Amino acid sequence: MRSDVPFSRWRFRIFCFLPLLLPPISNGQQSCPNGGIQVDGRVVDRTGAAIVGAVLTLDQLPPARSNQRGEFIYSCVASQQHTLHVAASGFAERTLAIAPSRAGNLRVVLQIESVQEEVNVSSAQVNTATGERTLAGSEVTDLADDPDDLQRQLQSYTAAAGGLGGVPIITVDGFRLESRMPPKNAISFIRINPDLFSAEFTEAPYDGGRIEIYTKPGQSRLHGDLFFNDSEAGFNAKDPLSTRRAALTRRRTGFDLSGPLFHHDRDFSLSLERREINDFAVVNATVLDTAGNRTSLVQNVPTPQHLWEANARVSFLTSPRNVLIAGYTANVNQFENVSAGGITLQEAAYGRSQAEHTLRLSDVTTLSPHLMQEFRISVRYRDEQDTPNSTATQAQVAGAFTSGGADIQTSRNRETVIQALDDVVLTRKQHSLKLGVQVEDYFERIKTLQGFNGTYLFGGGTGPELDAQGNPIAGTSIVFDGLEQYRRAQRNLAGGTATTFSNVTGQPGNNFNQFRASLYVQDQWKLSDRLQVTGGLRYAVQTEPLSVSNITPRLGASWVPDKKRKWSLSGRVGLFLTPVATTTIAEARRLDGTQRTGQTIYTPLYVSGVPGGTIIKTIRSNAPSLTQSPSIQSQLAAGYSWAKGWNISASWVHVRQWSGLRTRNINSPLGNDPQGLRPGPRYENILQFQQTGAVIGDLETVSFASSASKRIQFYALYVYVDLQGTIDKEPTFAPQSSNTDAGEWAQISGRSRHNIVTSGQAQLPFGLTIAHVFRVLGGTPYNLVTGIDRNGDGNFNDRPELATASTPGAIDTRYGWLVSNGGNGTIARNVGLMPWNIYLDTNLTRRFVLNPKAANDRRQTLSLNLRSANLLNHTNVTTMGSILDSPSFDRAVLADPGRRLEFGVRYAF
C-alpha cells in the first residue's frame, strides 16, 4: 500500500513517540519493597587487597564501579537468580551466578590476568537448554580479530536458533536496530541468543538467532592497546578451485584507548582499526576461444578491500541514580571487483563503497529502589555506492559464463534510520515486569540503474544440426546448451537467437519512507524457588505498507524438579510477526510500472542496441492488504548439570509459518506461449508479492559444556534442521509455475540439515593458550533448474523432468536420468545436495608481562598470537552449478578460501 492511504502519517508518529517524551518519574528515596533483595559486596585480589574502579554489570543494568574500598551495591533488585560480570584492568574477568539467598556480602576475588586466562563457560554463562550463551574475557580475546571472520564465528554460536544457514541479528549496546560488527578491541562481552521468546523482540527465534554486543566502558586509569596483524602470501594455501596460488595478503593495524575524562565520574573509550586486504576471487568458467572452441577459464581476479572501523564511547555519572552514555561508530569500506568469481568474469563485476555512521545516546535512571527507566535513541546513516567495471550489455550464458557489464550498473542507496527505545523495569515481590516502546523511522533514498544496460540470456534451445562449414543440415533438429546457442549467435548461424533480451527503462530515483512502532510488556513471575513462569504481549504497527493489527502473545515456564537443582525443564511458545522489509518495498517500487518498467523480448537477435520483437512488460506490485508475516514457534528443553561445571541438554523446537512472502506472476500466459492470451493485459508480466507461502518443521539440538577444569574448557552443539516450505530466503523467490505448488514443498535453500559446532580453550605448557572453533555443515540443499522458461511466465527457474536412459536428450546424473523437457514429471525443488563443509579455526597465544613488579593497573604486556582459518584446508563449497546440461552442472563453482595463517602482536598498557 502506498503512502497515499487515508492515514495521517505524522499524527501517527507523534502518537507513537508520546510515551518517549514523558518526563521521568520522581527519583526520591523509597524503602525497599517486600520481596526485593540487595546485591552487595567487595572486589578484591587474591591477597585480599581492594580493587578500586572494577567495572560491574548486573544482568542488563548499566555498568557500575567499585569504590575506594572495592565495595559495590545494587539496591532492591528482583528476588531471583542474577548474573554479575566483573572486570578490572590487569585481572582476569569473572562472571558469577548469584542466588537470592546469597546476594549479600559477596567477596569477588579476581585473579591476575597472567596467572589465570580461562574461558568463562560456567552455568551462569551457558544455558545449554535454550541456546543462550555469554562470551566474556578470554573467550572474546580468542575470537577472530578480522570483523568478517569474527561475524562468521559468532554466527556459528547462534546455530541453536535455526542452524548455520540462518542470518543472525547483530545489535550493539542494548539497541534493537541491526548494526555492523564493532572492532573487537571495543567489545566487553557478547550475549548469544538471549531469551528469544521475550516480547521485547520482533524477530522469530529460529530464523538465525541474535547476537548482542556490549562495548567496553572507560577505565579508572588510562589504558590502551596497540596491535598489528599480518598475513602474507607464503603463509596461505591457494584457493581450492584455483590452479595457482594468488598473492593473498592481509594487514590490520589499530589501537584502543580508555580512561577517565577529567573527573572520576566520567570516562571514555576509543577504538580505531584499519584493514588492507588483498584477496582474490576465482573465475571458474567455460568460454569460447577465437576459433569458437570451448575452453576452460580459471583465473584469479583481485578483490582488494580497504576498511576503516572506529568506535567511541563517553559515559557520565550525572547523579548517583543516573548514567548517561553517548557513543559513535563508523564503518567505511571500499571493495573492488564485487561479484567476480565462479562463472562471472571480471568485466561483469563492479566496485562498491560503503559507509555506516551511527550515533547512540543512552540514559539509564534508577527512579526508585524498585523502578528503573532506560531511554535510548540512535541515528544510523548508511551510504552505499556501486560503480560497474563496464556499462556494456550483459551476456548470461547459462552455466558457462557471464560477461559484459554488471546488471547493477551505477547505483546509490542512502538510508537514514532513527530509533528510539524507552523501557521501564519494575520489580515487586516475586514479579519482574518490563514495559517498553520501540520506534523506528526509515528514510530510503535510492538511485539505481539496475537493469538499464540490458541482458541477453542464452539458456539453450533447439535448432538444425550444422555441417563442418556451419550450414544447417536439412531435416535435422537437435537440442543444444546455452554455450552452443551463444556460439551460433556470435557467428550468425542457424539457431543462434538469444533466449531473451531484458532491460529496464524509466528514471532512476526511488525514494520512500517506512515507519514502525511497537509496545510490549514482559512479566517474569517466580511462583516458587524452583518454578517460574513468563508471559508477554507485543503490539506492532508499520507503514509502507500500512499494517496495524499485529498482536503477538508469548508464554514460557521453567522448572527445577529436584532439590539439588541438577535438572532443569523449560517450555516456551510464542506468536511472531515479521515486518515487511524495506528491501521488499524498494524492489516493488523499482519496477512499479510507472517510474520504471522492465521489458523482455523472446528469441531476439544478438545485436548491438535494443533488438526488435514483441515486448513483454514486467512490473512488480504488492498484494492488497499486505501485512506482517505470522509464525508460531514453540520449544521444549531439558538440561542436566553435574558437579564441577559439566552440563548436557537437549531441546525440540517446532516452527509453523503461514502467509509467508513470495512472488507469483498473477498474469502468466494461459498456455505456454509468452505472447499468448493472459488473464489480464496480453503482453505483461505482473510479479506480485503475495503472502501465500508456508513453512513447517522441527529443530532438534543436543549440547554439552564443560568448565570443570581451569585449564581446559569445552562446548559442543549439534543441531538437526528439518524445515520444509513453499518459500525461500528472499521474497523475490517464485515457484516454477504460478498455477501450482506441485514439487515446491522443500527444504529451504542454504539451511544445512546437520550442524555441528565445538569450541574450547586449553592452557598449555610455557604459558601458551590454544583455542578453537570447529564447524561442520551437511545436507545443504540447492535447486536444479533447466535454464529455460517452459511456461512463459518470465521466470527461468523451471526444474528438470524425470526420464529414462531411452528418453531423447536425457542426462545421467547422481539424481537419476533427467531431461529439460519431455520427461515423466518434474523433480521436486531443492533436491540437490552440496558437499559437506568442515571448518577449523584456531588461535595460539603467548602473553608476556613486561613489568611484573608494577601494580596491577600499571602493568604493560606484550601478546603474540598465531591464528588460522580453515586449518584443515578443506574444500568448503558455497555454490554448485545448478543448470542441467551446462558445463558447470553439479560441480563446485564457488568455495570459501583455503587455509589462512595470520600472525599478530599486541602491546597493552
PDB file of N, CA and C in Angstrom, residues 816-885:
ATOM      1  N   GLY A 816      19.598 -39.396 -10.908  1.00  0.00           N
ATOM      2  CA  GLY A 816      18.858 -40.193 -11.874  1.00  0.00           C
ATOM      3  C   GLY A 816      18.929 -39.569 -13.259  1.00  0.00           C
ATOM      4  N   TRP A 817      18.214 -40.199 -14.205  1.00  0.00           N
ATOM      5  CA  TRP A 817      18.162 -39.663 -15.562  1.00  0.00           C
ATOM      6  C   TRP A 817      17.230 -38.456 -15.590  1.00  0.00           C
ATOM      7  N   LEU A 818      17.735 -37.340 -16.118  1.00  0.00           N
ATOM      8  CA  LEU A 818      16.973 -36.096 -16.158  1.00  0.00           C
ATOM      9  C   LEU A 818      16.992 -35.527 -17.569  1.00  0.00           C
ATOM     10  N   VAL A 819      15.928 -34.798 -17.891  1.00  0.00           N
ATOM     11  CA  VAL A 819      15.820 -34.155 -19.195  1.00  0.00           C
ATOM     12  C   VAL A 819      15.173 -32.792 -19.000  1.00  0.00           C
ATOM     13  N   SER A 820      15.524 -31.842 -19.853  1.00  0.00           N
ATOM     14  CA  SER A 820      14.970 -30.496 -19.719  1.00  0.00           C
ATOM     15  C   SER A 820      13.495 -30.449 -20.066  1.00  0.00           C
ATOM     16  N   ASN A 821      13.066 -31.272 -21.019  1.00  0.00           N
ATOM     17  CA  ASN A 821      11.672 -31.253 -21.448  1.00  0.00           C
ATOM     18  C   ASN A 821      11.326 -32.615 -22.036  1.00  0.00           C
ATOM     19  N   GLY A 822      10.057 -33.021 -21.864  1.00  0.00           N
ATOM     20  CA  GLY A 822       9.615 -34.275 -22.458  1.00  0.00           C
ATOM     21  C   GLY A 822       9.785 -35.484 -21.568  1.00  0.00           C
ATOM     22  N   GLY A 823       9.896 -35.278 -20.260  1.00  0.00           N
ATOM     23  CA  GLY A 823      10.074 -36.385 -19.332  1.00  0.00           C
ATOM     24  C   GLY A 823       8.772 -36.861 -18.729  1.00  0.00           C
ATOM     25  N   ASN A 824       8.894 -37.485 -17.535  1.00  0.00           N
ATOM     26  CA  ASN A 824       7.731 -38.101 -16.888  1.00  0.00           C
ATOM     27  C   ASN A 824       7.366 -37.415 -15.578  1.00  0.00           C
ATOM     28  N   GLY A 825       7.466 -36.115 -15.515  1.00  0.00           N
ATOM     29  CA  GLY A 825       7.121 -35.395 -14.294  1.00  0.00           C
ATOM     30  C   GLY A 825       8.313 -34.637 -13.752  1.00  0.00           C
ATOM     31  N   THR A 826       8.051 -33.466 -13.243  1.00  0.00           N
ATOM     32  CA  THR A 826       9.113 -32.581 -12.775  1.00  0.00           C
ATOM     33  C   THR A 826       9.635 -33.039 -11.420  1.00  0.00           C
ATOM     34  N   ILE A 827      10.947 -32.930 -11.218  1.00  0.00           N
ATOM     35  CA  ILE A 827      11.522 -33.265  -9.915  1.00  0.00           C
ATOM     36  C   ILE A 827      11.154 -32.183  -8.905  1.00  0.00           C
ATOM     37  N   ALA A 828      11.303 -32.497  -7.634  1.00  0.00           N
ATOM     38  CA  ALA A 828      10.977 -31.549  -6.575  1.00  0.00           C
ATOM     39  C   ALA A 828      12.051 -30.469  -6.478  1.00  0.00           C
ATOM     40  N   ARG A 829      11.689 -29.385  -5.853  1.00  0.00           N
ATOM     41  CA  ARG A 829      12.626 -28.279  -5.646  1.00  0.00           C
ATOM     42  C   ARG A 829      13.679 -28.661  -4.608  1.00  0.00           C
ATOM     43  N   ASN A 830      14.880 -28.128  -4.788  1.00  0.00           N
ATOM     44  CA  ASN A 830      15.984 -28.264  -3.825  1.00  0.00           C
ATOM     45  C   ASN A 830      16.368 -29.714  -3.543  1.00  0.00           C
ATOM     46  N   VAL A 831      16.388 -30.547  -4.588  1.00  0.00           N
ATOM     47  CA  VAL A 831      16.840 -31.927  -4.381  1.00  0.00           C
ATOM     48  C   VAL A 831      18.362 -32.028  -4.447  1.00  0.00           C
ATOM     49  N   GLY A 832      19.030 -31.000  -4.950  1.00  0.00           N
ATOM     50  CA  GLY A 832      20.484 -31.020  -4.995  1.00  0.00           C
ATOM     51  C   GLY A 832      21.082 -30.941  -3.602  1.00  0.00           C
ATOM     52  N   LEU A 833      22.213 -31.601  -3.410  1.00  0.00           N
ATOM     53  CA  LEU A 833      22.882 -31.595  -2.111  1.00  0.00           C
ATOM     54  C   LEU A 833      24.322 -31.135  -2.286  1.00  0.00           C
ATOM     55  N   MET A 834      24.709 -30.131  -1.487  1.00  0.00           N
ATOM     56  CA  MET A 834      26.082 -29.632  -1.503  1.00  0.00           C
ATOM     57  C   MET A 834      26.988 -30.610  -0.764  1.00  0.00           C
ATOM     58  N   PRO A 835      28.290 -30.604  -1.065  1.00  0.00           N
ATOM     59  CA  PRO A 835      29.229 -31.402  -0.264  1.00  0.00           C
ATOM     60  C   PRO A 835      29.266 -30.906   1.182  1.00  0.00           C
ATOM     61  N   TRP A 836      29.692 -31.777   2.082  1.00  0.00           N
ATOM     62  CA  TRP A 836      29.838 -31.387   3.484  1.00  0.00           C
ATOM     63  C   TRP A 836      30.976 -30.375   3.603  1.00  0.00           C
ATOM     64  N   ASN A 837      30.761 -29.365   4.419  1.00  0.00           N
ATOM     65  CA  ASN A 837      31.777 -28.352   4.676  1.00  0.00           C
ATOM     66  C   ASN A 837      32.319 -28.508   6.091  1.00  0.00           C
ATOM     67  N   ILE A 838      33.642 -28.384   6.236  1.00  0.00           N
ATOM     68  CA  ILE A 838      34.309 -28.548   7.529  1.00  0.00           C
ATOM     69  C   ILE A 838      35.273 -27.382   7.728  1.00  0.00           C
ATOM     70  N   TYR A 839      35.123 -26.682   8.845  1.00  0.00           N
ATOM     71  CA  TYR A 839      35.976 -25.540   9.162  1.00  0.00           C
ATOM     72  C   TYR A 839      36.615 -25.757  10.534  1.00  0.00           C
ATOM     73  N   LEU A 840      37.900 -25.498  10.621  1.00  0.00           N
ATOM     74  CA  LEU A 840      38.589 -25.500  11.905  1.00  0.00           C
ATOM     75  C   LEU A 840      39.428 -24.233  11.989  1.00  0.00           C
ATOM     76  N   ASP A 841      39.078 -23.360  12.931  1.00  0.00           N
ATOM     77  CA  ASP A 841      39.824 -22.131  13.185  1.00  0.00           C
ATOM     78  C   ASP A 841      40.489 -22.249  14.550  1.00  0.00           C
ATOM     79  N   THR A 842      41.749 -21.866  14.643  1.00  0.00           N
ATOM     80  CA  THR A 842      42.484 -21.968  15.904  1.00  0.00           C
ATOM     81  C   THR A 842      43.212 -20.665  16.198  1.00  0.00           C
ATOM     82  N   ASN A 843      43.578 -20.497  17.458  1.00  0.00           N
ATOM     83  CA  ASN A 843      44.353 -19.333  17.884  1.00  0.00           C
ATOM     84  C   ASN A 843      45.317 -19.764  18.988  1.00  0.00           C
ATOM     85  N   LEU A 844      46.608 -19.590  18.742  1.00  0.00           N
ATOM     86  CA  LEU A 844      47.659 -19.915  19.705  1.00  0.00           C
ATOM     87  C   LEU A 844      48.244 -18.602  20.219  1.00  0.00           C
ATOM     88  N   THR A 845      48.237 -18.424  21.562  1.00  0.00           N
ATOM     89  CA  THR A 845      48.605 -17.142  22.158  1.00  0.00           C
ATOM     90  C   THR A 845      49.652 -17.329  23.247  1.00  0.00           C
ATOM     91  N   ARG A 846      50.563 -16.373  23.326  1.00  0.00           N
ATOM     92  CA  ARG A 846      51.521 -16.287  24.443  1.00  0.00           C
ATOM     93  C   ARG A 846      51.579 -14.839  24.897  1.00  0.00           C
ATOM     94  N   ARG A 847      51.396 -14.640  26.204  1.00  0.00           N
ATOM     95  CA  ARG A 847      51.359 -13.292  26.770  1.00  0.00           C
ATOM     96  C   ARG A 847      52.518 -13.104  27.729  1.00  0.00           C
ATOM     97  N   PHE A 848      53.219 -11.955  27.585  1.00  0.00           N
ATOM     98  CA  PHE A 848      54.374 -11.638  28.418  1.00  0.00           C
ATOM     99  C   PHE A 848      54.075 -10.371  29.216  1.00  0.00           C
ATOM    100  N   VAL A 849      54.348 -10.407  30.527  1.00  0.00           N
ATOM    101  CA  VAL A 849      54.237  -9.215  31.370  1.00  0.00           C
ATOM    102  C   VAL A 849      55.593  -8.522  31.366  1.00  0.00           C
ATOM    103  N   LEU A 850      55.632  -7.281  30.886  1.00  0.00           N
ATOM    104  CA  LEU A 850      56.902  -6.571  30.721  1.00  0.00           C
ATOM    105  C   LEU A 850      57.413  -5.973  32.023  1.00  0.00           C
ATOM    106  N   ASN A 851      56.526  -5.647  32.943  1.00  0.00           N
ATOM    107  CA  ASN A 851      56.935  -5.084  34.240  1.00  0.00           C
ATOM    108  C   ASN A 851      56.184  -5.806  35.358  1.00  0.00           C
ATOM    109  N   PRO A 852      56.552  -7.037  35.675  1.00  0.00           N
ATOM    110  CA  PRO A 852      55.781  -7.858  36.625  1.00  0.00           C
ATOM    111  C   PRO A 852      55.729  -7.291  38.034  1.00  0.00           C
ATOM    112  N   LYS A 853      56.640  -6.409  38.404  1.00  0.00           N
ATOM    113  CA  LYS A 853      56.638  -5.870  39.758  1.00  0.00           C
ATOM    114  C   LYS A 853      55.739  -4.646  39.905  1.00  0.00           C
ATOM    115  N   ALA A 854      55.196  -4.162  38.816  1.00  0.00           N
ATOM    116  CA  ALA A 854      54.339  -2.982  38.877  1.00  0.00           C
ATOM    117  C   ALA A 854      52.968  -3.358  39.431  1.00  0.00           C
ATOM    118  N   ALA A 855      52.239  -2.343  39.882  1.00  0.00           N
ATOM    119  CA  ALA A 855      50.871  -2.564  40.353  1.00  0.00           C
ATOM    120  C   ALA A 855      50.019  -3.106  39.208  1.00  0.00           C
ATOM    121  N   ASN A 856      48.941  -3.791  39.590  1.00  0.00           N
ATOM    122  CA  ASN A 856      48.123  -4.456  38.585  1.00  0.00           C
ATOM    123  C   ASN A 856      47.609  -3.497  37.523  1.00  0.00           C
ATOM    124  N   ASP A 857      47.205  -2.282  37.935  1.00  0.00           N
ATOM    125  CA  ASP A 857      46.636  -1.359  36.968  1.00  0.00           C
ATOM    126  C   ASP A 857      47.694  -0.535  36.244  1.00  0.00           C
ATOM    127  N   ARG A 858      48.961  -0.869  36.418  1.00  0.00           N
ATOM    128  CA  ARG A 858      50.040  -0.171  35.719  1.00  0.00           C
ATOM    129  C   ARG A 858      50.897  -1.133  34.897  1.00  0.00           C
ATOM    130  N   ARG A 859      50.433  -2.337  34.733  1.00  0.00           N
ATOM    131  CA  ARG A 859      51.247  -3.327  34.041  1.00  0.00           C
ATOM    132  C   ARG A 859      51.207  -3.119  32.528  1.00  0.00           C
ATOM    133  N   GLN A 860      52.304  -3.486  31.896  1.00  0.00           N
ATOM    134  CA  GLN A 860      52.428  -3.464  30.451  1.00  0.00           C
ATOM    135  C   GLN A 860      52.651  -4.899  29.973  1.00  0.00           C
ATOM    136  N   THR A 861      51.959  -5.256  28.917  1.00  0.00           N
ATOM    137  CA  THR A 861      52.049  -6.628  28.415  1.00  0.00           C
ATOM    138  C   THR A 861      52.298  -6.626  26.915  1.00  0.00           C
ATOM    139  N   LEU A 862      52.876  -7.713  26.458  1.00  0.00           N
ATOM    140  CA  LEU A 862      53.088  -7.952  25.034  1.00  0.00           C
ATOM    141  C   LEU A 862      52.526  -9.333  24.716  1.00  0.00           C
ATOM    142  N   SER A 863      51.594  -9.385  23.787  1.00  0.00           N
ATOM    143  CA  SER A 863      50.951 -10.652  23.422  1.00  0.00           C
ATOM    144  C   SER A 863      51.275 -10.987  21.976  1.00  0.00           C
ATOM    145  N   LEU A 864      51.622 -12.243  21.751  1.00  0.00           N
ATOM    146  CA  LEU A 864      51.877 -12.762  20.414  1.00  0.00           C
ATOM    147  C   LEU A 864      50.864 -13.858  20.125  1.00  0.00           C
ATOM    148  N   ASN A 865      50.349 -13.885  18.910  1.00  0.00           N
ATOM    149  CA  ASN A 865      49.398 -14.943  18.587  1.00  0.00           C
ATOM    150  C   ASN A 865      49.561 -15.382  17.139  1.00  0.00           C
ATOM    151  N   LEU A 866      49.222 -16.635  16.895  1.00  0.00           N
ATOM    152  CA  LEU A 866      49.201 -17.217  15.558  1.00  0.00           C
ATOM    153  C   LEU A 866      47.802 -17.780  15.346  1.00  0.00           C
ATOM    154  N   ARG A 867      47.092 -17.198  14.401  1.00  0.00           N
ATOM    155  CA  ARG A 867      45.699 -17.570  14.172  1.00  0.00           C
ATOM    156  C   ARG A 867      45.568 -18.251  12.808  1.00  0.00           C
ATOM    157  N   SER A 868      44.724 -19.259  12.758  1.00  0.00           N
ATOM    158  CA  SER A 868      44.471 -19.951  11.493  1.00  0.00           C
ATOM    159  C   SER A 868      42.977 -19.965  11.207  1.00  0.00           C
ATOM    160  N   ALA A 869      42.641 -19.889   9.931  1.00  0.00           N
ATOM    161  CA  ALA A 869      41.277 -20.092   9.459  1.00  0.00           C
ATOM    162  C   ALA A 869      41.303 -21.241   8.465  1.00  0.00           C
ATOM    163  N   ASN A 870      40.360 -22.174   8.614  1.00  0.00           N
ATOM    164  CA  ASN A 870      40.322 -23.386   7.786  1.00  0.00           C
ATOM    165  C   ASN A 870      41.663 -24.106   7.856  1.00  0.00           C
ATOM    166  N   LEU A 871      42.080 -24.411   9.076  1.00  0.00           N
ATOM    167  CA  LEU A 871      43.379 -25.043   9.294  1.00  0.00           C
ATOM    168  C   LEU A 871      43.513 -26.361   8.531  1.00  0.00           C
ATOM    169  N   LEU A 872      42.415 -27.094   8.375  1.00  0.00           N
ATOM    170  CA  LEU A 872      42.455 -28.380   7.679  1.00  0.00           C
ATOM    171  C   LEU A 872      42.557 -28.218   6.168  1.00  0.00           C
ATOM    172  N   ASN A 873      42.411 -26.983   5.691  1.00  0.00           N
ATOM    173  CA  ASN A 873      42.458 -26.690   4.250  1.00  0.00           C
ATOM    174  C   ASN A 873      41.429 -27.525   3.485  1.00  0.00           C
ATOM    175  N   HIS A 874      40.266 -27.677   4.103  1.00  0.00           N
ATOM    176  CA  HIS A 874      39.191 -28.447   3.480  1.00  0.00           C
ATOM    177  C   HIS A 874      38.510 -27.597   2.405  1.00  0.00           C
ATOM    178  N   THR A 875      38.135 -28.216   1.302  1.00  0.00           N
ATOM    179  CA  THR A 875      37.408 -27.510   0.247  1.00  0.00           C
ATOM    180  C   THR A 875      35.961 -27.333   0.680  1.00  0.00           C
ATOM    181  N   ASN A 876      35.599 -26.105   1.018  1.00  0.00           N
ATOM    182  CA  ASN A 876      34.256 -25.799   1.514  1.00  0.00           C
ATOM    183  C   ASN A 876      33.477 -25.085   0.413  1.00  0.00           C
ATOM    184  N   VAL A 877      32.652 -25.857  -0.280  1.00  0.00           N
ATOM    185  CA  VAL A 877      31.926 -25.359  -1.445  1.00  0.00           C
ATOM    186  C   VAL A 877      30.746 -24.508  -0.992  1.00  0.00           C
ATOM    187  N   THR A 878      30.578 -23.357  -1.619  1.00  0.00           N
ATOM    188  CA  THR A 878      29.458 -22.472  -1.292  1.00  0.00           C
ATOM    189  C   THR A 878      28.426 -22.384  -2.412  1.00  0.00           C
ATOM    190  N   THR A 879      28.813 -22.716  -3.656  1.00  0.00           N
ATOM    191  CA  THR A 879      27.883 -22.670  -4.789  1.00  0.00           C
ATOM    192  C   THR A 879      28.174 -23.828  -5.730  1.00  0.00           C
ATOM    193  N   MET A 880      27.101 -24.509  -6.133  1.00  0.00           N
ATOM    194  CA  MET A 880      27.209 -25.591  -7.112  1.00  0.00           C
ATOM    195  C   MET A 880      26.519 -25.164  -8.405  1.00  0.00           C
ATOM    196  N   GLY A 881      27.039 -25.656  -9.535  1.00  0.00           N
ATOM    197  CA  GLY A 881      26.361 -25.421 -10.798  1.00  0.00           C
ATOM    198  C   GLY A 881      25.021 -26.130 -10.808  1.00  0.00           C
ATOM    199  N   SER A 882      23.953 -25.390 -11.111  1.00  0.00           N
ATOM    200  CA  SER A 882      22.604 -25.934 -10.941  1.00  0.00           C
ATOM    201  C   SER A 882      21.846 -26.116 -12.245  1.00  0.00           C
ATOM    202  N   ILE A 883      22.405 -25.679 -13.384  1.00  0.00           N
ATOM    203  CA  ILE A 883      21.676 -25.715 -14.651  1.00  0.00           C
ATOM    204  C   ILE A 883      22.005 -27.002 -15.398  1.00  0.00           C
ATOM    205  N   LEU A 884      20.979 -27.809 -15.619  1.00  0.00           N
ATOM    206  CA  LEU A 884      21.152 -29.088 -16.301  1.00  0.00           C
ATOM    207  C   LEU A 884      21.725 -28.874 -17.702  1.00  0.00           C
ATOM    208  N   ASP A 885      22.560 -29.805 -18.132  1.00  0.00           N
ATOM    209  CA  ASP A 885      23.152 -29.776 -19.479  1.00  0.00           C
ATOM    210  C   ASP A 885      23.930 -28.480 -19.723  1.00  0.00           C
TER     211      ASP A 885
END
